[in-house]
Coordinates of C-alpha atoms in Angstrom, one line a residue:
Chain K
M1 CA -0.3 0.2 -0.1
T2 CA 2.9 2.2 0.7
D3 CA 3.3 2.7 -3.0
M4 CA 0.2 4.7 -3.1
R5 CA 1.7 7.4 -1.1
N6 CA 3.5 10.7 -2.8
G7 CA 1.0 10.8 -5.8
S8 CA -1.7 13.1 -6.5
V9 CA -5.5 12.9 -7.1
T10 CA -8.1 15.2 -8.7
L11 CA -11.1 15.6 -6.7
L12 CA -14.0 16.7 -9.0
E13 CA -16.6 18.6 -7.1
V14 CA -20.0 17.7 -7.8
A15 CA -22.1 19.7 -5.4
P16 CA -23.4 22.6 -7.8
R17 CA -24.7 19.9 -9.9
D18 CA -25.7 16.5 -8.4
G19 CA -25.8 18.2 -5.0
F20 CA -27.8 21.2 -5.5
Q21 CA -30.4 19.2 -7.6
S22 CA -31.1 17.2 -4.2
I23 CA -32.1 20.0 -2.6
D24 CA -36.0 20.6 -3.1
K25 CA -36.1 24.6 -2.1
L26 CA -34.8 26.6 -4.9
I27 CA -31.2 27.9 -3.9
P28 CA -30.8 31.7 -4.9
T29 CA -28.6 32.4 -7.9
A30 CA -26.5 34.9 -6.1
E31 CA -25.9 32.1 -3.2
K32 CA -25.1 29.2 -5.7
I33 CA -22.5 31.6 -7.3
A34 CA -21.1 32.4 -3.8
I35 CA -20.8 28.7 -3.1
V36 CA -18.9 28.0 -6.3
E37 CA -16.3 31.0 -5.4
D38 CA -15.9 29.5 -2.4
L39 CA -15.3 26.2 -3.8
L40 CA -12.6 27.9 -6.3
S41 CA -11.0 29.5 -3.6
A42 CA -10.5 26.3 -1.6
G43 CA -8.6 25.3 -4.6
V44 CA -11.1 22.9 -6.4
S45 CA -9.6 22.3 -10.0
R46 CA -12.5 20.5 -11.5
M47 CA -16.1 21.0 -11.0
E48 CA -19.6 20.2 -12.4
L49 CA -21.2 23.6 -12.5
G50 CA -24.7 22.4 -13.3
S51 CA -26.7 20.8 -16.1
F52 CA -28.4 22.4 -19.4
V53 CA -31.6 20.4 -18.8
S54 CA -35.3 21.4 -19.2
P55 CA -36.4 23.3 -15.9
K56 CA -39.3 21.2 -15.8
A57 CA -37.2 17.9 -15.2
I58 CA -35.0 19.8 -12.8
P59 CA -36.4 23.1 -11.6
Q60 CA -33.2 23.9 -9.7
M61 CA -31.0 24.1 -12.7
A62 CA -33.5 26.9 -14.1
D63 CA -30.7 29.6 -13.7
M64 CA -27.9 27.4 -15.5
K65 CA -27.6 30.0 -18.1
E66 CA -27.0 33.1 -15.8
I67 CA -24.5 30.8 -13.6
A68 CA -22.7 29.9 -16.9
A69 CA -22.3 33.3 -18.0
H70 CA -20.8 34.3 -14.6
F71 CA -18.0 31.7 -14.7
K72 CA -17.5 31.8 -18.5
G73 CA -13.8 31.7 -19.0
R74 CA -12.7 31.3 -15.4
E75 CA -9.3 30.2 -15.1
G76 CA -7.8 27.8 -12.8
C77 CA -10.6 25.4 -12.7
R78 CA -12.0 23.1 -15.5
M79 CA -15.8 23.6 -15.2
S80 CA -18.2 21.0 -16.9
V81 CA -21.7 21.0 -17.3
L82 CA -24.1 18.0 -18.0
V83 CA -26.2 17.5 -21.0
P84 CA -29.0 15.1 -21.7
N85 CA -29.0 15.3 -25.5
G86 CA -27.8 17.1 -28.5
K87 CA -29.7 20.2 -27.8
G88 CA -28.2 20.6 -24.4
A89 CA -24.9 20.1 -25.8
S90 CA -25.5 23.1 -28.5
L91 CA -26.6 25.1 -25.4
A92 CA -23.9 24.4 -23.4
L93 CA -21.4 25.0 -26.5
E94 CA -23.1 28.4 -27.1
A95 CA -22.7 29.4 -23.4
G96 CA -18.9 28.6 -23.8
Y97 CA -18.7 25.3 -22.0
P98 CA -16.8 23.0 -24.1
D99 CA -16.5 20.3 -21.2
L100 CA -19.8 18.1 -21.2
V101 CA -21.0 15.5 -19.1
F102 CA -23.4 12.8 -20.3
V103 CA -25.1 10.1 -18.4
V104 CA -26.2 6.6 -19.6
S105 CA -27.1 4.1 -17.2
V106 CA -25.7 0.4 -17.6
S107 CA -29.1 -0.9 -15.9
E108 CA -31.9 -0.6 -18.6
T109 CA -34.5 0.0 -16.0
H110 CA -32.7 2.8 -14.4
N111 CA -31.9 4.3 -17.8
R112 CA -35.7 4.5 -18.4
A113 CA -36.4 5.6 -15.1
N114 CA -33.8 8.5 -15.4
V115 CA -34.2 9.6 -18.7
N116 CA -37.2 7.7 -20.1
Q117 CA -34.9 6.0 -22.8
S118 CA -33.4 2.6 -23.7
V119 CA -29.8 2.4 -23.2
A120 CA -29.7 2.2 -27.0
Q121 CA -31.4 5.5 -27.4
S122 CA -29.3 7.0 -25.0
L123 CA -26.1 5.8 -26.9
D124 CA -27.9 7.6 -30.0
Q125 CA -27.8 10.8 -28.0
L126 CA -24.4 10.4 -27.2
R127 CA -23.5 10.0 -30.9
A128 CA -25.2 13.2 -31.5
I129 CA -23.5 15.0 -28.7
V130 CA -20.1 13.8 -30.1
A131 CA -21.1 14.9 -33.3
E132 CA -22.0 18.2 -32.0
A133 CA -18.9 18.7 -29.8
G134 CA -16.5 17.2 -32.4
D135 CA -13.1 15.5 -31.8
G136 CA -14.2 12.2 -30.8
G137 CA -15.5 13.5 -27.6
S138 CA -12.1 14.7 -26.3
R139 CA -13.6 17.2 -23.7
L140 CA -16.3 15.1 -23.1
R141 CA -17.0 12.9 -20.0
V142 CA -19.4 9.6 -20.2
D143 CA -21.0 8.8 -16.7
L144 CA -21.7 5.0 -16.6
A145 CA -24.6 5.2 -14.2
T146 CA -25.6 2.1 -12.1
S147 CA -22.3 0.3 -12.9
F148 CA -22.5 -1.7 -9.5
D149 CA -25.9 -1.7 -8.3
C150 CA -29.4 -0.6 -9.5
P151 CA -32.2 0.7 -7.3
F152 CA -34.8 -1.2 -9.2
T153 CA -33.1 -4.4 -10.3
G154 CA -30.3 -4.9 -7.7
D155 CA -26.8 -6.3 -8.4
V156 CA -25.6 -5.3 -12.0
P157 CA -23.3 -7.9 -13.8
L158 CA -19.8 -6.8 -14.8
D159 CA -20.7 -7.9 -18.1
A160 CA -23.3 -5.4 -18.7
V161 CA -20.9 -2.9 -17.6
R162 CA -18.4 -4.0 -20.1
K163 CA -20.7 -4.2 -23.0
V164 CA -22.2 -0.4 -22.2
A165 CA -18.4 0.8 -21.8
G166 CA -17.4 -1.0 -24.9
E167 CA -20.1 0.5 -27.1
A168 CA -19.8 4.0 -25.4
L169 CA -16.1 3.9 -26.1
V170 CA -16.5 3.2 -29.9
I171 CA -19.0 6.2 -30.1
A172 CA -16.5 8.6 -27.9
P173 CA -13.1 7.1 -28.3
A174 CA -11.7 10.3 -26.9
A175 CA -14.1 10.8 -23.8
E176 CA -13.2 10.5 -20.2
F177 CA -15.3 7.7 -18.5
A178 CA -16.6 7.1 -15.1
L179 CA -18.1 4.2 -13.5
C180 CA -20.7 5.6 -11.0
D181 CA -21.9 3.9 -7.8
T182 CA -25.3 5.5 -8.0
T183 CA -27.0 3.9 -5.0
G184 CA -23.8 3.7 -2.8
R185 CA -24.1 0.0 -2.5
A186 CA -20.7 -0.9 -4.0
D187 CA -17.9 -2.4 -2.1
P188 CA -14.2 -1.5 -2.3
M189 CA -12.8 -4.6 -3.7
T190 CA -15.6 -4.8 -6.5
V191 CA -15.0 -1.2 -7.4
A192 CA -11.2 -2.0 -7.9
H193 CA -12.0 -5.1 -9.7
R194 CA -14.5 -3.5 -12.2
F195 CA -12.2 -0.8 -13.0
E196 CA -9.5 -3.1 -13.8
A197 CA -11.8 -5.3 -16.1
V198 CA -13.1 -2.2 -18.2
M199 CA -9.6 -0.5 -18.3
R200 CA -8.3 -3.8 -19.5
E201 CA -10.6 -3.5 -22.7
A202 CA -10.0 0.2 -23.2
P203 CA -7.1 2.1 -24.8
D204 CA -4.3 2.9 -22.3
E205 CA -4.9 6.5 -22.9
T206 CA -8.5 6.4 -21.6
V207 CA -9.0 8.5 -18.6
W208 CA -11.2 7.1 -15.8
A209 CA -13.2 8.5 -13.0
F210 CA -15.3 7.2 -10.2
H211 CA -18.4 8.7 -9.1
G212 CA -19.6 7.2 -5.6
H213 CA -22.3 7.6 -3.0
D214 CA -21.8 6.8 0.8
T215 CA -25.0 5.1 1.5
F216 CA -23.3 1.7 3.0
G217 CA -20.6 4.0 4.5
M218 CA -17.9 2.6 1.8
G219 CA -17.6 5.9 -0.1
V220 CA -14.3 6.8 1.0
A221 CA -13.1 3.2 0.9
N222 CA -14.6 2.6 -2.4
A223 CA -12.7 5.9 -3.8
L224 CA -9.4 4.7 -2.5
Y225 CA -9.7 1.5 -4.0
A226 CA -10.6 2.9 -7.5
Y227 CA -7.6 5.1 -7.0
S228 CA -5.4 2.0 -6.5
A229 CA -6.7 0.7 -9.6
G230 CA -5.4 3.5 -11.6
V231 CA -8.4 6.0 -11.4
T232 CA -7.0 9.4 -11.1
I233 CA -10.4 11.5 -11.0
I234 CA -12.6 10.8 -8.0
E235 CA -16.0 12.6 -7.5
G236 CA -17.2 14.1 -4.4
A237 CA -19.4 16.7 -3.1
A238 CA -19.2 19.1 -0.3
A239 CA -20.9 18.5 2.8
G240 CA -22.1 15.1 1.2
L241 CA -24.8 16.6 -0.8
G242 CA -26.7 14.8 -3.4
G243 CA -28.9 12.0 -4.4
C244 CA -30.1 10.8 -7.6
P245 CA -33.9 11.6 -7.5
F246 CA -34.5 8.3 -9.6
A247 CA -32.4 6.2 -7.2
P248 CA -34.6 5.5 -4.0
G249 CA -32.6 4.3 -1.2
A250 CA -29.4 6.2 -1.8
T251 CA -27.9 8.9 0.0
G252 CA -25.7 11.7 -0.8
N253 CA -22.3 11.9 -2.8
T254 CA -19.2 11.1 -0.6
A255 CA -18.2 14.1 1.0
T256 CA -15.4 15.9 -0.6
E257 CA -14.1 16.7 2.7
D258 CA -13.8 13.1 3.7
L259 CA -12.1 12.3 0.7
Q260 CA -9.6 15.2 1.0
F261 CA -8.8 13.7 4.4
A262 CA -8.2 10.4 3.3
F263 CA -6.1 11.2 0.4
E264 CA -4.2 14.1 2.0
Q265 CA -3.6 12.0 5.2
G266 CA -2.0 9.3 3.1
G267 CA 0.5 11.7 1.3
I268 CA -1.6 11.9 -1.8
T269 CA -2.0 15.6 -2.8
T270 CA -5.4 17.2 -3.7
G271 CA -4.5 20.8 -4.2
I272 CA -7.5 21.4 -1.8
D273 CA -7.3 23.2 1.4
R274 CA -9.4 21.5 3.9
A275 CA -10.2 24.4 6.2
K276 CA -11.6 26.3 3.6
L277 CA -13.6 23.4 1.9
L278 CA -15.1 22.6 5.5
D279 CA -16.2 26.2 5.7
T280 CA -17.8 26.0 2.2
A281 CA -19.5 22.5 3.4
D282 CA -20.9 24.3 6.3
R283 CA -22.3 26.9 4.4
I284 CA -24.0 24.5 2.0
A285 CA -25.3 22.6 5.1
A286 CA -26.9 25.8 6.2
L287 CA -29.0 26.2 3.0
P288 CA -32.8 25.9 3.6
G289 CA -33.2 22.2 3.1
G290 CA -29.5 21.4 3.3
K291 CA -27.7 19.2 5.7
T292 CA -24.2 17.8 6.3
A293 CA -23.6 14.1 5.5
S294 CA -19.7 14.6 6.0
H295 CA -18.0 12.4 8.6
L296 CA -15.5 15.0 9.4
R297 CA -18.4 17.3 10.4
I298 CA -20.8 14.8 12.2
V299 CA -18.3 14.0 14.8
P300 CA -20.1 14.4 18.0
R301 CA -17.8 16.4 20.0
G302 CA -14.0 16.6 20.7
R303 CA -11.2 18.4 18.8
A304 CA -11.9 19.9 15.1
V305 CA -9.9 18.5 12.3
Chain H
M1 CA -6.0 -5.0 -5.5
T2 CA -7.5 -8.1 -7.2
D3 CA -4.9 -10.2 -5.3
M4 CA -6.7 -9.5 -2.2
R5 CA -9.6 -11.5 -3.5
N6 CA -10.2 -15.2 -2.3
G7 CA -8.6 -15.0 1.2
S8 CA -10.1 -15.1 4.5
V9 CA -10.1 -12.5 7.5
T10 CA -11.0 -13.1 11.2
L11 CA -13.5 -10.7 12.6
L12 CA -13.0 -10.5 16.1
E13 CA -16.1 -9.5 18.0
V14 CA -15.8 -7.0 20.9
A15 CA -19.3 -6.0 21.5
P16 CA -19.6 -7.8 24.7
R17 CA -16.5 -6.2 25.9
D18 CA -15.8 -2.7 24.4
G19 CA -19.4 -2.5 23.3
F20 CA -21.5 -3.2 26.5
Q21 CA -19.0 -1.2 28.6
S22 CA -20.3 1.9 26.6
I23 CA -23.8 1.3 27.8
D24 CA -24.4 3.3 31.1
K25 CA -27.6 1.2 31.9
L26 CA -26.8 -2.2 33.4
I27 CA -27.7 -4.8 30.9
P28 CA -29.1 -8.0 32.5
T29 CA -26.9 -11.0 32.7
A30 CA -29.1 -13.2 31.0
E31 CA -29.5 -10.7 27.9
K32 CA -26.0 -10.6 27.6
I33 CA -25.7 -14.4 27.5
A34 CA -28.2 -14.6 24.9
I35 CA -26.6 -11.8 22.8
V36 CA -23.3 -13.8 23.0
E37 CA -25.2 -17.0 22.0
D38 CA -26.6 -15.2 19.1
L39 CA -23.2 -13.9 17.9
L40 CA -21.8 -17.3 18.3
S41 CA -24.8 -18.7 16.4
A42 CA -24.1 -16.2 13.7
G43 CA -20.6 -17.8 13.2
V44 CA -18.3 -15.5 15.4
S45 CA -14.9 -17.2 15.9
R46 CA -13.2 -15.0 18.3
M47 CA -14.7 -12.6 20.7
E48 CA -13.6 -10.6 23.7
L49 CA -16.3 -11.8 26.4
G50 CA -15.6 -9.1 28.9
S51 CA -13.1 -7.8 31.4
F52 CA -11.9 -8.9 34.6
V53 CA -11.8 -5.7 36.2
S54 CA -13.0 -3.7 39.3
P55 CA -17.0 -3.3 39.1
K56 CA -16.2 0.1 40.7
A57 CA -14.0 1.1 37.5
I58 CA -16.6 -0.5 35.1
P59 CA -20.0 -1.4 36.7
Q60 CA -21.1 -2.9 33.5
M61 CA -18.6 -5.9 33.9
A62 CA -19.7 -6.8 37.5
D63 CA -21.2 -10.2 36.4
M64 CA -18.2 -11.0 34.4
K65 CA -17.6 -14.2 36.5
E66 CA -21.1 -15.5 35.9
I67 CA -20.9 -14.9 32.2
A68 CA -17.5 -16.6 32.1
A69 CA -18.8 -19.7 33.8
H70 CA -21.7 -20.0 31.5
F71 CA -19.3 -20.0 28.3
K72 CA -16.5 -21.8 30.1
G73 CA -15.2 -24.6 27.7
R74 CA -17.5 -23.6 24.8
E75 CA -16.1 -24.9 21.6
G76 CA -16.0 -23.3 18.2
C77 CA -15.1 -19.6 19.4
R78 CA -11.7 -18.7 20.9
M79 CA -13.0 -16.2 23.8
S80 CA -10.7 -13.9 25.4
V81 CA -11.1 -11.8 28.3
L82 CA -9.7 -8.4 29.1
V83 CA -7.3 -8.3 32.2
P84 CA -5.8 -4.8 33.6
N85 CA -3.0 -6.3 35.8
G86 CA -1.7 -9.7 37.2
K87 CA -4.6 -10.1 39.7
G88 CA -7.2 -9.9 36.8
A89 CA -5.2 -12.4 34.9
S90 CA -5.1 -14.8 37.9
L91 CA -8.8 -14.5 38.0
A92 CA -9.4 -15.2 34.4
L93 CA -7.1 -18.0 34.6
E94 CA -9.0 -19.4 37.6
A95 CA -12.1 -18.9 35.8
G96 CA -10.9 -21.2 32.8
Y97 CA -10.0 -18.3 30.3
P98 CA -6.5 -18.6 29.2
D99 CA -6.7 -16.1 26.5
L100 CA -5.8 -12.8 28.0
V101 CA -6.0 -9.2 26.6
F102 CA -3.9 -6.6 28.0
V103 CA -4.2 -2.8 27.1
V104 CA -1.3 -0.3 27.1
S105 CA -1.3 3.1 25.4
V106 CA 1.2 4.4 23.3
S107 CA 0.4 8.0 24.6
E108 CA 1.4 8.5 28.0
T109 CA -1.2 11.1 28.6
H110 CA -4.0 8.4 27.4
N111 CA -2.4 5.6 29.5
R112 CA -2.9 7.9 32.8
A113 CA -6.3 8.8 31.9
N114 CA -7.3 5.3 31.0
V115 CA -5.3 3.0 33.7
N116 CA -4.0 6.0 36.0
Q117 CA -0.2 4.6 35.3
S118 CA 2.8 5.5 33.2
V119 CA 3.4 3.2 30.0
A120 CA 6.4 2.0 32.1
Q121 CA 4.1 0.9 34.8
S122 CA 1.7 -0.7 32.4
L123 CA 4.5 -2.7 30.9
D124 CA 5.6 -3.8 34.2
Q125 CA 2.0 -5.0 34.5
L126 CA 2.3 -6.8 31.4
R127 CA 5.6 -8.4 32.6
A128 CA 3.5 -9.6 35.6
I129 CA 0.7 -11.1 33.4
V130 CA 3.0 -13.1 31.0
A131 CA 4.6 -14.4 34.0
E132 CA 1.3 -15.2 35.6
A133 CA 0.4 -16.7 32.1
G134 CA 3.3 -18.4 31.2
D135 CA 4.8 -19.4 27.7
G136 CA 5.8 -15.7 26.7
G137 CA 2.3 -14.9 26.5
S138 CA 1.3 -17.2 23.6
R139 CA -2.4 -17.1 24.2
L140 CA -2.1 -13.2 25.3
R141 CA -3.2 -10.3 23.1
V142 CA -1.4 -6.7 23.7
D143 CA -3.6 -4.0 22.8
L144 CA -1.6 -1.0 21.8
A145 CA -4.3 1.8 22.4
T146 CA -3.9 5.4 20.8
S147 CA -1.6 3.8 18.0
F148 CA -2.4 6.8 15.8
D149 CA -4.1 9.6 17.7
C150 CA -4.7 10.5 21.2
P151 CA -7.8 12.2 22.4
F152 CA -5.8 14.4 24.4
T153 CA -2.3 15.2 22.8
G154 CA -3.4 14.6 19.1
D155 CA -1.2 12.8 16.6
V156 CA 0.9 10.1 18.2
P157 CA 4.4 9.6 16.3
L158 CA 5.0 6.5 14.7
D159 CA 8.2 6.4 16.7
A160 CA 6.3 6.1 20.0
V161 CA 4.3 3.4 18.6
R162 CA 7.5 1.5 17.3
K163 CA 9.1 2.1 20.8
V164 CA 6.2 0.7 23.0
A165 CA 5.6 -2.1 20.3
G166 CA 9.2 -3.1 20.6
E167 CA 9.2 -3.1 24.5
A168 CA 6.0 -5.2 24.5
L169 CA 7.5 -7.7 22.2
V170 CA 10.5 -8.3 24.3
I171 CA 8.4 -8.9 27.3
A172 CA 5.8 -10.8 25.6
P173 CA 7.5 -12.5 22.4
A174 CA 4.7 -15.0 21.6
A175 CA 1.7 -12.7 22.1
E176 CA -0.4 -11.3 19.4
F177 CA -0.5 -7.4 19.2
A178 CA -3.1 -5.0 18.1
L179 CA -2.6 -1.4 16.9
C180 CA -5.7 0.3 18.0
D181 CA -7.2 3.4 16.5
T182 CA -8.8 4.3 20.1
T183 CA -10.3 7.8 18.7
G184 CA -11.3 6.7 15.1
R185 CA -9.4 9.3 13.5
A186 CA -6.7 7.4 11.6
D187 CA -6.8 7.1 7.9
P188 CA -6.5 4.2 5.9
M189 CA -3.0 4.6 4.3
T190 CA -1.4 5.6 7.6
V191 CA -2.7 2.5 9.2
A192 CA -1.2 0.3 6.5
H193 CA 2.0 2.2 6.6
R194 CA 2.2 1.9 10.7
F195 CA 1.4 -1.8 10.4
E196 CA 4.1 -2.3 7.7
A197 CA 6.7 -0.5 9.7
V198 CA 6.1 -2.3 13.2
M199 CA 5.8 -5.6 11.3
R200 CA 9.3 -5.1 9.8
E201 CA 10.6 -4.9 13.1
A202 CA 8.9 -7.9 14.6
P203 CA 9.2 -11.6 14.2
D204 CA 7.6 -12.9 11.1
E205 CA 5.5 -15.2 13.2
T206 CA 4.0 -12.3 15.1
V207 CA 0.1 -12.3 14.9
W208 CA -1.2 -8.8 14.4
A209 CA -4.6 -7.2 14.6
F210 CA -6.5 -4.0 14.1
H211 CA -8.9 -2.3 16.4
G212 CA -10.8 0.5 14.9
H213 CA -13.3 3.1 15.6
D214 CA -15.4 4.8 12.8
T215 CA -15.3 8.5 14.0
F216 CA -14.4 10.0 10.7
G217 CA -16.2 7.3 8.8
M218 CA -12.9 5.6 7.6
G219 CA -13.4 2.4 9.9
V220 CA -13.9 0.1 7.1
A221 CA -11.3 1.7 4.8
N222 CA -8.8 1.5 7.6
A223 CA -9.8 -2.2 8.2
L224 CA -9.2 -3.2 4.6
Y225 CA -5.9 -1.2 4.8
A226 CA -4.8 -3.0 7.7
Y227 CA -5.7 -6.3 6.0
S228 CA -3.8 -5.5 2.8
A229 CA -0.8 -4.7 4.8
G230 CA -0.8 -8.2 6.2
V231 CA -3.2 -8.2 9.5
T232 CA -5.4 -11.2 9.6
I233 CA -7.5 -10.4 12.5
I234 CA -9.9 -7.5 12.5
E235 CA -12.0 -6.2 15.5
G236 CA -15.4 -4.9 15.3
A237 CA -18.6 -4.7 17.2
A238 CA -22.0 -5.7 16.1
A239 CA -24.3 -2.6 15.8
G240 CA -21.1 -0.4 16.0
L241 CA -21.3 -0.2 19.6
G242 CA -18.7 0.8 21.9
G243 CA -16.3 3.9 22.7
C244 CA -13.5 4.3 25.0
P245 CA -15.0 6.1 28.2
F246 CA -11.3 7.7 28.2
A247 CA -11.4 9.0 24.7
P248 CA -13.6 11.9 24.5
G249 CA -14.7 12.7 20.9
A250 CA -14.4 9.0 19.6
T251 CA -17.7 7.1 18.3
G252 CA -18.1 3.3 18.5
N253 CA -16.3 0.5 17.2
T254 CA -16.5 -0.3 13.3
A255 CA -19.6 -2.0 13.1
T256 CA -18.8 -5.9 12.4
E257 CA -21.7 -6.1 10.0
D258 CA -19.9 -3.1 7.8
L259 CA -16.9 -5.4 7.9
Q260 CA -18.5 -8.4 6.9
F261 CA -20.1 -6.7 3.9
A262 CA -16.8 -5.0 2.9
F263 CA -14.8 -8.3 3.2
E264 CA -17.2 -10.7 1.9
Q265 CA -18.4 -8.6 -1.1
G266 CA -14.9 -8.5 -2.0
G267 CA -14.4 -12.4 -1.9
I268 CA -12.7 -12.5 1.6
T269 CA -14.5 -15.1 3.6
T270 CA -15.3 -14.1 7.4
G271 CA -17.6 -17.2 8.4
I272 CA -20.0 -15.0 9.8
D273 CA -23.7 -15.1 8.4
R274 CA -24.4 -11.7 7.6
A275 CA -28.5 -12.2 8.1
K276 CA -28.1 -13.5 11.6
L277 CA -25.4 -10.8 12.5
L278 CA -27.7 -8.1 11.5
D279 CA -30.4 -9.7 13.6
T280 CA -28.1 -9.6 16.8
A281 CA -27.0 -6.0 15.9
D282 CA -30.7 -5.2 15.9
R283 CA -31.1 -6.8 19.4
I284 CA -28.2 -4.7 20.7
A285 CA -29.4 -1.7 19.2
A286 CA -32.8 -2.2 20.8
L287 CA -31.2 -2.5 24.4
P288 CA -31.9 0.2 26.8
G289 CA -29.2 2.8 26.1
G290 CA -28.3 1.2 22.9
K291 CA -28.4 2.3 19.2
T292 CA -26.7 1.5 16.0
A293 CA -24.1 3.0 14.4
S294 CA -23.9 0.3 11.5
H295 CA -24.0 2.0 8.0
L296 CA -25.9 -1.1 6.7
R297 CA -28.4 -0.4 9.2
I298 CA -29.0 3.3 8.7
V299 CA -29.8 3.1 4.9
P300 CA -32.6 5.7 5.1
R301 CA -35.0 3.4 3.1
G302 CA -34.8 1.1 0.2
R303 CA -33.8 -2.6 -0.2
A304 CA -32.4 -4.5 2.7
V305 CA -29.2 -5.9 2.2

């Protein structure tokens, strides 16, 4: 294990996207912008800023254009936006955001619940987005949701993950790919094993990310095992915010501050200032409808970190 | 990481000792016995049954003799008892329990708070216990408390751990040794690194254990990293019960059911039946003054494991 020390990892912050959408009460645009500014000031170098989706589907994202305009061209952090289809991709590109995120579920049942399409139809959307973005998807990230467990059908077979990953790789050969533990029920060794399996079948240069939730309390362990398998981008949300509206039984994303602690204490740099991140997490937790699911913050009493 | 699969690990159950003592309200002896029977029936193969300590120090252990008599000679599970000194060792041996556990803290401050002795005085006690038990402590386990963090002084230097471990190894060369994360503030890579460091300086045949708490939510990850460093005995408490009365700011032991899930899902056998263990954990959580800190049990809604 000591060979893991003295490296670095990128913690990709998803609170402004996966996190905010889990809060029912609309967050004022100015407050969203202030939180993103705080995250940038803490040293976050990659972030999902939001989604170019219909406000009917996700009302919390109705001010996406305004937020995008505010941060357009900001240097020091690679900000991506989630797009559900080619139309969303056009909107994002027009807004000056070439870094796109597209989600397709490995589980047919979850994909239908999430986007009301078959997996094959979602892959068609991916094809349209790559055509829109150009360059084989070189600035695109493909999130493979339910890569471990489906909230409706249970265990997802590895072969299903390999199949969807393989098809997506053909469509977007230059993209980055994430295996997502949408329900937070994966276990660390299975996470490592699945990454090793899909990485073996992908080009060496493909970049991999892990998106995890902390339902069973394995979020940090899953992230470390993903890293040990060669994954260099780990997603988290400050304050452990988040939760897929179409994944009943799942809790929030693994808290970025818990991830920061686990990696930095182990000698793996994240570039993120823990004290500033914790302050921002407290601000998020204090939002109406907000709360904290961060282990570093729910310590009952005693010394601060 | 895949080389970790297809092995086995021993989950040592400490709910009847570290767990019960954390409950203020006295648990009826018959209920304690019934819970231990349930744990045995779930397949627990090693357990800390309790402590031969003064009931003035820990009132919950006042019925130790009665419980010890009930389980004396029981086969299928190696049951040990904690003893604070040579007198406790004599009582345990008379009661038919040759498997003893002795605790010494690496942190002077914590050792004084815990047993009102200096570390050197505690090592003298260890010497007396080894003399009492004989055979170089071949059936003794030495718990090195605060091997990572002290609730009073903060970070514990690795050199202090090496020093106390080295001295204890000279006194009890045949004993089993545990590094204990008494406050639950250790991180996974430091756990692996510290085990590797002390193991390098100990005889190859020395057996090592890890005792962890889950304060920062790293309990499962810490256990997996200890295992990956070569530790074959991992301590947990059903329902995540426990907490040192002299470690303010610490939460319970890592829940045995969370550990069972993480190891078994990764293909590492524990010999423990998860459904029966979860039933027992529910019984413990339902005790007056009990609760659950198990991640598998605090899932807000959705499918059962």
